[in-house]
Amino acid sequence: MRKEKSCGALVYIGRDDGRVELLIIKHRYGGHWAFPKGHVEQGETEMQTALREVKEETGLDLKLQPGYRETVHYSPKLNLEKEVVYFLGEAVKDEVVMQPEEVSATKWVDLDCVADELTYENDRYLVKRAQQVLHRVPGVDK
């Protein structure tokens, strides 16, 4: 079985009214709603890959939150096992610039509603973990 590794991030932003929103993207290939991610390049750390991929796919810079590193495994096709490591990062700004080769749409969704917008159960699990971390971060309200 062939193995692939990717890294990405759950991107959030705090709004002036106290709400927290996560960014989700619609992947051009597959048409599913999920989080930015991509393949690890030679010599990169997991965090470097996550930051690069988010920047490439959304144009956003992030400040990664300590205490969140989650891994999901799945098999997108026969004889391929995929591992994806996700981090949690606060967007420096909310102005998204999509990478049209990879992303067909983006949207910011309230942290407590975003699970309903996601295609896969693995991603809903990631949101539950992000909620636990974000509700403990000073200055980030529910």
PDB file of C-alpha atoms in Angstrom:
ATOM      1  CA  MET A   1       0.000   0.000   0.000  1.00  0.00           C
ATOM      2  CA  ARG A   2       1.282   3.464  -0.950  1.00  0.00           C
ATOM      3  CA  LYS A   3       1.312   6.158   1.755  1.00  0.00           C
ATOM      4  CA  GLU A   4       0.998   9.936   1.404  1.00  0.00           C
ATOM      5  CA  LYS A   5       1.299  12.660   4.007  1.00  0.00           C
ATOM      6  CA  SER A   6      -0.277  16.089   3.908  1.00  0.00           C
ATOM      7  CA  CYS A   7      -0.583  18.939   6.379  1.00  0.00           C
ATOM      8  CA  GLY A   8      -3.057  21.741   6.742  1.00  0.00           C
ATOM      9  CA  ALA A   9      -4.843  23.981   9.179  1.00  0.00           C
ATOM     10  CA  LEU A  10      -8.183  24.932  10.562  1.00  0.00           C
ATOM     11  CA  VAL A  11      -8.118  28.681  10.015  1.00  0.00           C
ATOM     12  CA  TYR A  12     -10.096  30.875  12.404  1.00  0.00           C
ATOM     13  CA  ILE A  13     -10.722  34.538  12.991  1.00  0.00           C
ATOM     14  CA  GLY A  14     -12.260  36.380  15.925  1.00  0.00           C
ATOM     15  CA  ARG A  15     -14.919  38.935  15.011  1.00  0.00           C
ATOM     16  CA  ASP A  16     -15.578  42.259  16.766  1.00  0.00           C
ATOM     17  CA  ASP A  17     -18.890  40.944  18.122  1.00  0.00           C
ATOM     18  CA  GLY A  18     -17.094  38.071  19.922  1.00  0.00           C
ATOM     19  CA  ARG A  19     -17.946  35.361  17.404  1.00  0.00           C
ATOM     20  CA  VAL A  20     -15.289  33.003  16.063  1.00  0.00           C
ATOM     21  CA  GLU A  21     -15.447  31.812  12.470  1.00  0.00           C
ATOM     22  CA  LEU A  22     -13.605  29.020  10.670  1.00  0.00           C
ATOM     23  CA  LEU A  23     -12.661  29.165   7.025  1.00  0.00           C
ATOM     24  CA  ILE A  24     -13.730  26.242   4.873  1.00  0.00           C
ATOM     25  CA  ILE A  25     -12.847  25.695   1.248  1.00  0.00           C
ATOM     26  CA  LYS A  26     -14.529  23.800  -1.542  1.00  0.00           C
ATOM     27  CA  HIS A  27     -11.871  21.682  -3.189  1.00  0.00           C
ATOM     28  CA  ARG A  28     -11.990  21.932  -6.976  1.00  0.00           C
ATOM     29  CA  TYR A  29     -11.253  18.230  -7.361  1.00  0.00           C
ATOM     30  CA  GLY A  30     -13.828  16.254  -5.441  1.00  0.00           C
ATOM     31  CA  GLY A  31     -16.139  19.173  -4.730  1.00  0.00           C
ATOM     32  CA  HIS A  32     -16.046  18.594  -0.965  1.00  0.00           C
ATOM     33  CA  TRP A  33     -16.050  21.245   1.754  1.00  0.00           C
ATOM     34  CA  ALA A  34     -13.060  20.874   4.088  1.00  0.00           C
ATOM     35  CA  PHE A  35      -9.944  22.695   5.283  1.00  0.00           C
ATOM     36  CA  PRO A  36      -6.833  23.833   3.378  1.00  0.00           C
ATOM     37  CA  LYS A  37      -4.136  21.158   3.160  1.00  0.00           C
ATOM     38  CA  GLY A  38      -1.480  19.788   0.849  1.00  0.00           C
ATOM     39  CA  HIS A  39       1.467  17.482   0.405  1.00  0.00           C
ATOM     40  CA  VAL A  40       4.624  17.789   2.455  1.00  0.00           C
ATOM     41  CA  GLU A  41       7.583  18.873   0.331  1.00  0.00           C
ATOM     42  CA  GLN A  42      11.063  17.496   0.917  1.00  0.00           C
ATOM     43  CA  GLY A  43      12.809  19.182   3.842  1.00  0.00           C
ATOM     44  CA  GLU A  44       9.652  20.788   5.267  1.00  0.00           C
ATOM     45  CA  THR A  45       8.348  20.351   8.783  1.00  0.00           C
ATOM     46  CA  GLU A  46       4.664  19.657   9.297  1.00  0.00           C
ATOM     47  CA  MET A  47       4.076  23.231  10.461  1.00  0.00           C
ATOM     48  CA  GLN A  48       5.942  24.691   7.491  1.00  0.00           C
ATOM     49  CA  THR A  49       3.802  22.615   5.131  1.00  0.00           C
ATOM     50  CA  ALA A  50       0.584  23.702   6.837  1.00  0.00           C
ATOM     51  CA  LEU A  51       1.515  27.391   6.716  1.00  0.00           C
ATOM     52  CA  ARG A  52       2.643  27.169   3.074  1.00  0.00           C
ATOM     53  CA  GLU A  53      -0.461  25.302   1.938  1.00  0.00           C
ATOM     54  CA  VAL A  54      -2.837  27.711   3.677  1.00  0.00           C
ATOM     55  CA  LYS A  55      -0.989  30.645   2.119  1.00  0.00           C
ATOM     56  CA  GLU A  56      -1.061  29.054  -1.357  1.00  0.00           C
ATOM     57  CA  GLU A  57      -4.733  28.050  -1.267  1.00  0.00           C
ATOM     58  CA  THR A  58      -6.188  31.082   0.554  1.00  0.00           C
ATOM     59  CA  GLY A  59      -3.582  33.859   0.578  1.00  0.00           C
ATOM     60  CA  LEU A  60      -3.794  33.980   4.387  1.00  0.00           C
ATOM     61  CA  ASP A  61      -0.986  34.193   6.924  1.00  0.00           C
ATOM     62  CA  LEU A  62      -1.538  32.423  10.248  1.00  0.00           C
ATOM     63  CA  LYS A  63      -0.448  32.448  13.861  1.00  0.00           C
ATOM     64  CA  LEU A  64      -0.568  28.798  14.921  1.00  0.00           C
ATOM     65  CA  GLN A  65      -2.156  28.006  18.294  1.00  0.00           C
ATOM     66  CA  PRO A  66      -0.250  25.772  20.695  1.00  0.00           C
ATOM     67  CA  GLY A  67      -2.039  22.671  21.899  1.00  0.00           C
ATOM     68  CA  TYR A  68      -3.673  21.607  18.656  1.00  0.00           C
ATOM     69  CA  ARG A  69      -2.176  18.973  16.403  1.00  0.00           C
ATOM     70  CA  GLU A  70      -4.611  16.397  15.087  1.00  0.00           C
ATOM     71  CA  THR A  71      -4.081  13.581  12.630  1.00  0.00           C
ATOM     72  CA  VAL A  72      -6.646  11.868  10.415  1.00  0.00           C
ATOM     73  CA  HIS A  73      -6.160   8.803   8.239  1.00  0.00           C
ATOM     74  CA  TYR A  74      -8.219   7.709   5.261  1.00  0.00           C
ATOM     75  CA  SER A  75      -7.979   5.833   2.008  1.00  0.00           C
ATOM     76  CA  PRO A  76      -9.118   8.001  -0.928  1.00  0.00           C
ATOM     77  CA  LYS A  77      -8.529   5.207  -3.432  1.00  0.00           C
ATOM     78  CA  LEU A  78      -7.460   1.605  -3.634  1.00  0.00           C
ATOM     79  CA  ASN A  79      -3.921   0.914  -2.337  1.00  0.00           C
ATOM     80  CA  LEU A  80      -3.441   4.462  -1.012  1.00  0.00           C
ATOM     81  CA  GLU A  81      -3.390   5.431   2.653  1.00  0.00           C
ATOM     82  CA  LYS A  82      -3.387   9.129   3.415  1.00  0.00           C
ATOM     83  CA  GLU A  83      -2.295  10.766   6.671  1.00  0.00           C
ATOM     84  CA  VAL A  84      -3.186  14.423   7.191  1.00  0.00           C
ATOM     85  CA  VAL A  85      -1.858  16.463  10.104  1.00  0.00           C
ATOM     86  CA  TYR A  86      -3.860  19.571  10.996  1.00  0.00           C
ATOM     87  CA  PHE A  87      -2.973  22.587  13.085  1.00  0.00           C
ATOM     88  CA  LEU A  88      -5.160  25.445  14.308  1.00  0.00           C
ATOM     89  CA  GLY A  89      -4.239  28.930  13.196  1.00  0.00           C
ATOM     90  CA  GLU A  90      -5.568  32.429  13.642  1.00  0.00           C
ATOM     91  CA  ALA A  91      -5.769  34.388  10.395  1.00  0.00           C
ATOM     92  CA  VAL A  92      -3.967  37.714  10.451  1.00  0.00           C
ATOM     93  CA  LYS A  93      -6.734  39.113   8.186  1.00  0.00           C
ATOM     94  CA  ASP A  94      -9.937  37.714   6.704  1.00  0.00           C
ATOM     95  CA  GLU A  95      -9.463  38.689   3.057  1.00  0.00           C
ATOM     96  CA  VAL A  96      -9.180  35.396   1.164  1.00  0.00           C
ATOM     97  CA  VAL A  97      -7.422  35.127  -2.197  1.00  0.00           C
ATOM     98  CA  MET A  98      -8.352  31.729  -3.644  1.00  0.00           C
ATOM     99  CA  GLN A  99      -5.975  29.550  -5.623  1.00  0.00           C
ATOM    100  CA  PRO A 100      -8.284  28.742  -8.569  1.00  0.00           C
ATOM    101  CA  GLU A 101      -6.356  25.609  -9.556  1.00  0.00           C
ATOM    102  CA  GLU A 102      -7.201  23.974  -6.203  1.00  0.00           C
ATOM    103  CA  VAL A 103     -10.137  25.873  -4.671  1.00  0.00           C
ATOM    104  CA  SER A 104     -13.533  26.640  -6.210  1.00  0.00           C
ATOM    105  CA  ALA A 105     -15.111  28.495  -3.242  1.00  0.00           C
ATOM    106  CA  THR A 106     -14.411  29.641   0.307  1.00  0.00           C
ATOM    107  CA  LYS A 107     -16.557  30.796   3.183  1.00  0.00           C
ATOM    108  CA  TRP A 108     -16.198  31.872   6.792  1.00  0.00           C
ATOM    109  CA  VAL A 109     -18.639  29.969   9.024  1.00  0.00           C
ATOM    110  CA  ASP A 110     -19.468  30.392  12.722  1.00  0.00           C
ATOM    111  CA  LEU A 111     -17.443  27.976  14.861  1.00  0.00           C
ATOM    112  CA  ASP A 112     -20.567  26.440  16.372  1.00  0.00           C
ATOM    113  CA  CYS A 113     -22.257  25.879  12.972  1.00  0.00           C
ATOM    114  CA  VAL A 114     -19.338  24.880  10.737  1.00  0.00           C
ATOM    115  CA  ALA A 115     -19.633  21.122  11.334  1.00  0.00           C
ATOM    116  CA  ASP A 116     -22.921  21.121   9.407  1.00  0.00           C
ATOM    117  CA  GLU A 117     -21.162  22.556   6.343  1.00  0.00           C
ATOM    118  CA  LEU A 118     -18.382  19.964   6.148  1.00  0.00           C
ATOM    119  CA  THR A 119     -18.509  16.931   3.866  1.00  0.00           C
ATOM    120  CA  TYR A 120     -16.576  14.370   5.920  1.00  0.00           C
ATOM    121  CA  GLU A 121     -16.929  13.075   9.476  1.00  0.00           C
ATOM    122  CA  ASN A 122     -13.137  13.334  10.029  1.00  0.00           C
ATOM    123  CA  ASP A 123     -13.415  17.093   9.557  1.00  0.00           C
ATOM    124  CA  ARG A 124     -16.311  17.342  12.017  1.00  0.00           C
ATOM    125  CA  TYR A 125     -14.085  15.636  14.601  1.00  0.00           C
ATOM    126  CA  LEU A 126     -11.380  18.249  13.947  1.00  0.00           C
ATOM    127  CA  VAL A 127     -13.906  21.015  14.638  1.00  0.00           C
ATOM    128  CA  LYS A 128     -14.869  19.488  17.999  1.00  0.00           C
ATOM    129  CA  ARG A 129     -11.228  19.501  19.031  1.00  0.00           C
ATOM    130  CA  ALA A 130     -10.777  23.079  17.770  1.00  0.00           C
ATOM    131  CA  GLN A 131     -13.775  24.198  19.813  1.00  0.00           C
ATOM    132  CA  GLN A 132     -12.159  22.760  22.945  1.00  0.00           C
ATOM    133  CA  VAL A 133      -8.927  24.674  22.302  1.00  0.00           C
ATOM    134  CA  LEU A 134     -10.542  27.944  21.190  1.00  0.00           C
ATOM    135  CA  HIS A 135     -12.883  28.149  24.147  1.00  0.00           C
ATOM    136  CA  ARG A 136      -9.757  28.112  26.387  1.00  0.00           C
ATOM    137  CA  VAL A 137      -7.847  30.805  24.459  1.00  0.00           C
ATOM    138  CA  PRO A 138      -7.922  34.183  26.289  1.00  0.00           C
ATOM    139  CA  GLY A 139      -9.913  36.734  24.321  1.00  0.00           C
ATOM    140  CA  VAL A 140     -11.708  34.107  22.244  1.00  0.00           C
ATOM    141  CA  ASP A 141     -15.312  33.736  23.329  1.00  0.00           C
ATOM    142  CA  LYS A 142     -17.818  31.139  22.279  1.00  0.00           C
TER     143      LYS A 142
END
